[in-house]
Short mmCIF file of C-alpha atoms and ligand atoms in Angstrom, two decimals:
data_model
loop_
_atom_site.label_atom_id
_atom_site.label_comp_id
_atom_site.label_asym_id
_atom_site.label_seq_id
_atom_site.Cartn_x
_atom_site.Cartn_y
_atom_site.Cartn_z
CA MET O 1 0.24 -43.02 8.91
CA THR O 2 1.07 -40.25 11.32
CA ARG O 3 -1.84 -37.91 12.00
CA THR O 4 -2.06 -34.59 13.79
CA ILE O 5 -4.11 -34.41 16.98
CA LEU O 6 -4.95 -31.07 18.50
CA LEU O 7 -5.43 -31.07 22.29
CA THR O 8 -7.23 -28.37 24.16
CA ASN O 9 -9.29 -28.02 27.36
CA ASP O 10 -10.98 -25.54 29.67
CA ASP O 11 -9.01 -26.32 32.83
CA GLY O 12 -5.97 -24.50 31.46
CA ILE O 13 -2.74 -25.60 29.77
CA GLU O 14 -1.14 -26.75 33.04
CA ALA O 15 -4.06 -28.98 34.08
CA PRO O 16 -3.11 -32.56 35.00
CA GLY O 17 -5.94 -33.96 32.88
CA LEU O 18 -4.42 -32.49 29.71
CA GLU O 19 -0.94 -33.71 30.70
CA ALA O 20 -2.18 -37.22 31.38
CA LEU O 21 -3.93 -37.37 28.00
CA CYS O 22 -0.90 -35.98 26.18
CA ARG O 23 1.43 -38.50 27.87
CA ARG O 24 -0.81 -41.44 26.92
CA LEU O 25 -1.20 -40.32 23.31
CA ARG O 26 2.57 -39.94 22.94
CA ALA O 27 3.27 -43.30 24.59
CA ASP O 28 0.64 -45.35 22.80
CA THR O 29 0.27 -43.78 19.34
CA PRO O 30 2.67 -42.61 16.60
CA HIS O 31 0.66 -39.41 16.09
CA ARG O 32 1.83 -35.83 16.31
CA VAL O 33 0.34 -33.96 19.27
CA VAL O 34 -0.14 -30.21 19.29
CA VAL O 35 -1.57 -28.40 22.35
CA VAL O 36 -3.40 -25.10 22.11
CA ALA O 37 -5.14 -24.39 25.41
CA PRO O 38 -6.20 -21.45 27.59
CA ASP O 39 -3.43 -20.00 29.75
CA THR O 40 -5.71 -20.12 32.83
CA GLU O 41 -8.79 -22.09 33.85
CA ARG O 42 -11.89 -21.26 31.82
CA SER O 43 -14.32 -23.82 33.14
CA GLY O 44 -17.96 -22.84 32.60
CA SER O 45 -17.08 -20.50 29.75
CA GLY O 46 -19.33 -22.40 27.33
CA HIS O 47 -18.86 -21.33 23.70
CA SER O 48 -17.92 -17.73 24.54
CA ILE O 49 -15.34 -16.05 22.32
CA THR O 50 -13.20 -12.95 22.71
CA LEU O 51 -14.16 -9.94 20.58
CA GLY O 52 -12.85 -6.40 20.48
CA GLN O 53 -9.39 -7.26 21.71
CA GLY O 54 -6.41 -9.26 20.52
CA LEU O 55 -5.63 -12.74 21.80
CA GLU O 56 -2.20 -13.15 23.29
CA VAL O 57 -0.55 -16.45 22.27
CA LYS O 58 2.64 -17.70 23.91
CA GLU O 59 4.68 -20.82 23.19
CA HIS O 60 4.47 -23.08 26.24
CA ALA O 61 7.26 -25.41 27.37
CA PHE O 62 5.61 -28.76 27.75
CA GLU O 63 7.23 -31.53 29.78
CA ASP O 64 7.59 -33.54 26.53
CA ASP O 65 9.55 -31.36 24.07
CA ALA O 66 8.27 -33.37 21.09
CA VAL O 67 4.94 -31.66 21.78
CA THR O 68 4.40 -28.19 20.39
CA ALA O 69 2.24 -26.21 22.82
CA TRP O 70 0.69 -22.72 22.84
CA ALA O 71 -1.04 -20.98 25.70
CA VAL O 72 -3.79 -18.60 24.62
CA ARG O 73 -5.17 -15.81 26.78
CA GLY O 74 -8.67 -16.69 25.71
CA THR O 75 -11.49 -19.21 25.91
CA PRO O 76 -11.49 -22.82 24.71
CA ALA O 77 -13.44 -21.82 21.57
CA ASP O 78 -10.87 -19.04 20.89
CA CYS O 79 -8.07 -21.64 21.19
CA VAL O 80 -9.63 -23.89 18.55
CA LYS O 81 -10.25 -20.97 16.18
CA VAL O 82 -6.69 -19.67 16.52
CA ALA O 83 -5.24 -23.17 16.15
CA PHE O 84 -7.16 -23.93 12.94
CA ARG O 85 -6.73 -20.50 11.30
CA GLN O 86 -3.22 -19.50 12.36
CA LEU O 87 -1.11 -21.94 14.38
CA LEU O 88 -1.58 -25.21 12.46
CA GLU O 89 -0.49 -25.49 8.83
CA ASN O 90 -3.37 -27.88 8.10
CA PRO O 91 -6.63 -28.73 9.91
CA PRO O 92 -5.95 -31.45 12.48
CA ASP O 93 -7.20 -35.01 11.90
CA LEU O 94 -8.82 -35.02 15.33
CA VAL O 95 -9.38 -32.56 18.15
CA ILE O 96 -9.59 -33.78 21.75
CA SER O 97 -10.80 -31.49 24.51
CA GLY O 98 -9.99 -32.57 28.09
CA ILE O 99 -9.54 -34.53 30.08
CA ASN O 100 -11.80 -32.33 32.17
CA ARG O 101 -11.73 -32.42 35.91
CA GLY O 102 -15.44 -33.12 36.59
CA ALA O 103 -18.27 -34.51 34.47
CA ASN O 104 -19.94 -32.73 31.55
CA LEU O 105 -23.34 -34.41 31.33
CA GLY O 106 -26.83 -33.57 30.09
CA THR O 107 -27.74 -29.95 29.43
CA ASP O 108 -24.54 -28.86 31.17
CA VAL O 109 -22.80 -29.30 27.82
CA PHE O 110 -24.13 -25.82 26.97
CA CYS O 111 -22.00 -24.20 29.75
CA SER O 112 -19.04 -26.53 29.31
CA GLY O 113 -15.89 -25.02 27.84
CA THR O 114 -14.61 -28.58 27.37
CA VAL O 115 -17.55 -29.57 25.15
CA SER O 116 -17.66 -26.22 23.41
CA ALA O 117 -14.10 -26.56 22.21
CA ALA O 118 -15.05 -29.85 20.60
CA VAL O 119 -18.18 -28.24 19.13
CA GLU O 120 -16.00 -25.50 17.62
CA ALA O 121 -13.76 -28.16 16.06
CA ALA O 122 -16.84 -29.87 14.56
CA ILE O 123 -18.04 -26.52 13.20
CA LEU O 124 -14.61 -26.03 11.58
CA GLY O 125 -14.85 -29.49 10.03
CA SER O 126 -12.76 -31.84 12.15
CA PRO O 127 -13.92 -34.84 14.15
CA ALA O 128 -13.69 -34.19 17.85
CA LEU O 129 -13.87 -35.77 21.26
CA ALA O 130 -14.72 -34.11 24.57
CA VAL O 131 -13.50 -36.24 27.46
CA SER O 132 -14.38 -35.64 31.11
CA LEU O 133 -13.75 -37.54 34.35
CA LYS O 134 -16.54 -37.61 36.91
CA GLU O 135 -14.30 -36.89 39.88
CA TYR O 136 -13.45 -33.41 41.08
CA GLU O 137 -11.77 -33.81 44.48
CA HIS O 138 -9.22 -36.55 43.83
CA PRO O 139 -9.05 -37.10 40.05
CA ASP O 140 -6.95 -39.96 38.70
CA PHE O 141 -6.86 -39.49 34.93
CA GLU O 142 -5.10 -42.74 34.04
CA LEU O 143 -8.11 -44.83 33.00
CA ALA O 144 -9.80 -41.86 31.25
CA ALA O 145 -6.57 -41.23 29.30
CA ARG O 146 -6.49 -44.86 28.15
CA VAL O 147 -10.16 -44.59 27.14
CA ALA O 148 -9.43 -41.38 25.23
CA VAL O 149 -6.57 -43.02 23.34
CA TYR O 150 -8.70 -46.04 22.51
CA LEU O 151 -11.50 -43.80 21.16
CA THR O 152 -8.93 -41.68 19.29
CA LEU O 153 -7.73 -44.71 17.34
CA LEU O 154 -11.32 -45.76 16.67
CA VAL O 155 -12.36 -42.30 15.38
CA LEU O 156 -9.19 -41.96 13.27
CA ASP O 157 -10.00 -45.35 11.74
CA LYS O 158 -13.78 -45.09 11.32
CA GLY O 159 -14.35 -41.31 11.15
CA LEU O 160 -17.42 -39.46 12.42
CA PRO O 161 -20.30 -37.98 10.45
CA ARG O 162 -19.51 -34.35 9.48
CA GLY O 163 -20.36 -31.82 12.20
CA THR O 164 -20.36 -34.48 14.92
CA LEU O 165 -18.39 -34.84 18.16
CA LEU O 166 -18.44 -37.46 20.85
CA ASN O 167 -19.04 -36.35 24.42
CA VAL O 168 -17.35 -38.93 26.63
CA ASN O 169 -17.75 -39.10 30.42
CA VAL O 170 -15.67 -41.56 32.43
CA PRO O 171 -16.78 -42.49 35.97
CA ALA O 172 -14.19 -42.43 38.70
CA GLY O 173 -12.66 -45.84 39.31
CA THR O 174 -10.28 -48.47 38.02
CA PRO O 175 -10.51 -50.99 35.14
CA GLU O 176 -11.84 -53.38 37.82
CA THR O 177 -14.74 -51.12 38.93
CA VAL O 178 -15.67 -49.31 35.71
CA ARG O 179 -18.04 -51.59 33.81
CA GLY O 180 -17.64 -50.66 30.14
CA PHE O 181 -19.07 -48.32 27.45
CA ALA O 182 -22.67 -47.13 27.05
CA LEU O 183 -24.07 -45.15 24.11
CA ALA O 184 -26.34 -42.60 25.79
CA ARG O 185 -28.43 -39.54 25.05
CA LEU O 186 -28.00 -36.25 26.93
CA GLY O 187 -29.93 -36.07 30.22
CA GLY O 188 -31.05 -33.05 32.19
CA ALA O 189 -29.13 -30.44 34.22
CA CYS O 190 -26.51 -31.57 36.69
CA TRP O 191 -24.17 -28.88 38.00
CA LEU O 192 -25.17 -25.34 38.76
CA ASN O 193 -28.87 -26.15 38.63
CA GLU O 194 -29.77 -23.99 41.66
CA VAL O 195 -29.41 -20.33 42.64
CA GLU O 196 -28.80 -19.58 46.28
CA ARG O 197 -29.50 -16.18 47.88
CA ARG O 198 -26.83 -15.16 50.34
CA LEU O 199 -26.38 -12.27 52.70
CA GLU O 200 -22.70 -11.16 52.44
CA PRO O 201 -20.89 -9.97 55.61
CA CYS O 202 -21.04 -6.41 54.27
CA GLY O 203 -24.83 -6.61 54.24
CA ARG O 204 -25.20 -6.95 50.47
CA VAL O 205 -27.40 -9.71 49.01
CA THR O 206 -25.83 -11.80 46.27
CA TYR O 207 -26.97 -14.80 44.26
CA TRP O 208 -24.71 -17.86 43.87
CA LEU O 209 -25.00 -20.49 41.17
CA THR O 210 -24.83 -23.78 43.04
CA SER O 211 -25.39 -27.50 42.53
CA ARG O 212 -27.99 -29.82 43.95
CA PRO O 213 -26.74 -33.22 42.69
CA ASP O 214 -29.67 -35.02 44.31
CA GLY O 215 -31.86 -33.11 41.86
CA ILE O 216 -30.45 -35.05 38.88
CA VAL O 217 -32.93 -37.27 37.16
CA ASP O 218 -31.20 -40.51 36.08
CA GLU O 219 -33.67 -41.49 33.37
CA PRO O 220 -32.72 -44.74 31.65
CA GLY O 221 -30.75 -44.18 28.46
CA THR O 222 -29.24 -40.88 29.61
CA ASP O 223 -25.57 -40.08 30.12
CA HIS O 224 -26.31 -39.37 33.79
CA ALA O 225 -27.75 -42.87 34.27
CA ALA O 226 -24.85 -44.52 32.45
CA VAL O 227 -22.13 -42.84 34.49
CA ALA O 228 -24.07 -43.31 37.77
CA SER O 229 -24.11 -47.06 37.05
CA GLY O 230 -20.34 -47.18 36.48
CA LEU O 231 -20.39 -47.06 32.65
CA ILE O 232 -18.42 -44.73 30.35
CA SER O 233 -21.04 -42.69 28.50
CA ILE O 234 -20.54 -41.83 24.86
CA THR O 235 -23.00 -39.30 23.39
CA PRO O 236 -22.73 -38.21 19.76
CA ILE O 237 -23.58 -34.52 19.49
CA HIS O 238 -24.31 -32.73 16.24
CA ILE O 239 -23.81 -28.99 15.63
CA ASP O 240 -27.25 -28.74 14.02
CA LEU O 241 -29.39 -27.90 17.04
CA THR O 242 -32.56 -27.69 14.94
CA HIS O 243 -35.49 -29.61 16.37
CA HIS O 244 -36.61 -31.22 13.10
CA HIS O 245 -39.86 -32.57 14.47
CA ALA O 246 -40.84 -29.13 15.77
CA LEU O 247 -40.17 -27.70 12.28
CA GLY O 248 -43.04 -29.85 11.02
CA GLU O 249 -45.30 -28.83 13.92
CA LEU O 250 -44.60 -25.13 13.42
CA ASP O 251 -45.67 -25.58 9.82
CA GLY O 252 -49.22 -25.85 11.18
CA TRP O 253 -49.00 -22.28 12.51
CA GLU O 254 -49.75 -20.97 8.98
CA LEU O 255 -47.13 -18.23 9.27
CA GLU O 256 -47.67 -17.10 5.69
CA ARG O 257 -51.29 -16.23 6.47
CA ALA O 258 -50.19 -14.64 9.76
CA TRP O 259 -47.70 -12.47 7.88
CA ARG O 260 -50.37 -11.31 5.43
CA SER O 261 -52.70 -10.27 8.28
CA LEU O 262 -49.76 -8.60 10.03
CA VAL O 263 -48.75 -6.39 7.13
CA GLY O 264 -52.13 -6.16 5.38
CA ASP O 265 -52.75 -7.07 1.77
CA GLY O 266 -52.15 -3.58 0.48
CA ARG O 267 -48.31 -3.74 0.61
CA ARG O 268 -46.35 -3.64 -2.65
MN1 MN V 301 -13.14 -27.67 33.38
#
């Protein structure tokens, strides 16, 4: 059965990672591919959306004319919203965000436009994959694209629990050097975990968000540790961010009694 797969990303509609993924999906699956992606790079945009102004949407000529593509002057989350509510006649069977140039691991998923697009898809009710390649300088997306297609077929076959996406990070390398899959939990911060004070030539002081990769803690079981050891990390992420254990602990705060002492017993 032919399914509809929506592709998006945060590197922009002309990014090689998106093209590589699209090419593999078209070559290896019978499914219909629709691209709705930002017209320019929006890396680090997180789940931000555009309010108070209209979103310009333009049809985009993709190298494969069997692929319908739209470029949106907006964020990755905007793209998914517009695709679901206006551009697609039905919700897609799967949304894939990527393939991102650079990893999206640990708490960095909160700043990642790549992951946020997949989160938005999960919020709107479709299963989703966020796929990133841990190589920024000289990315070769071929293996990551094959991994994405494999996981696409698996998710289309088995489904995902509602409100769930898979965050997938592929280490740089070849089928000979990459060692396999690892189910992993989110680790700590990776990129942009430092702030550097700089004196600009004009004499002004500015603060730069920078990375200190040696500051990453590769605890066992985390996505960081998996990718560092040459494994493809797969982390299921759910849109319910509630810390359920903490809910029970907060119960001990006796908030009802606190409220009564806050407002007094004399209120109506
Ligand atoms: Mn990016």
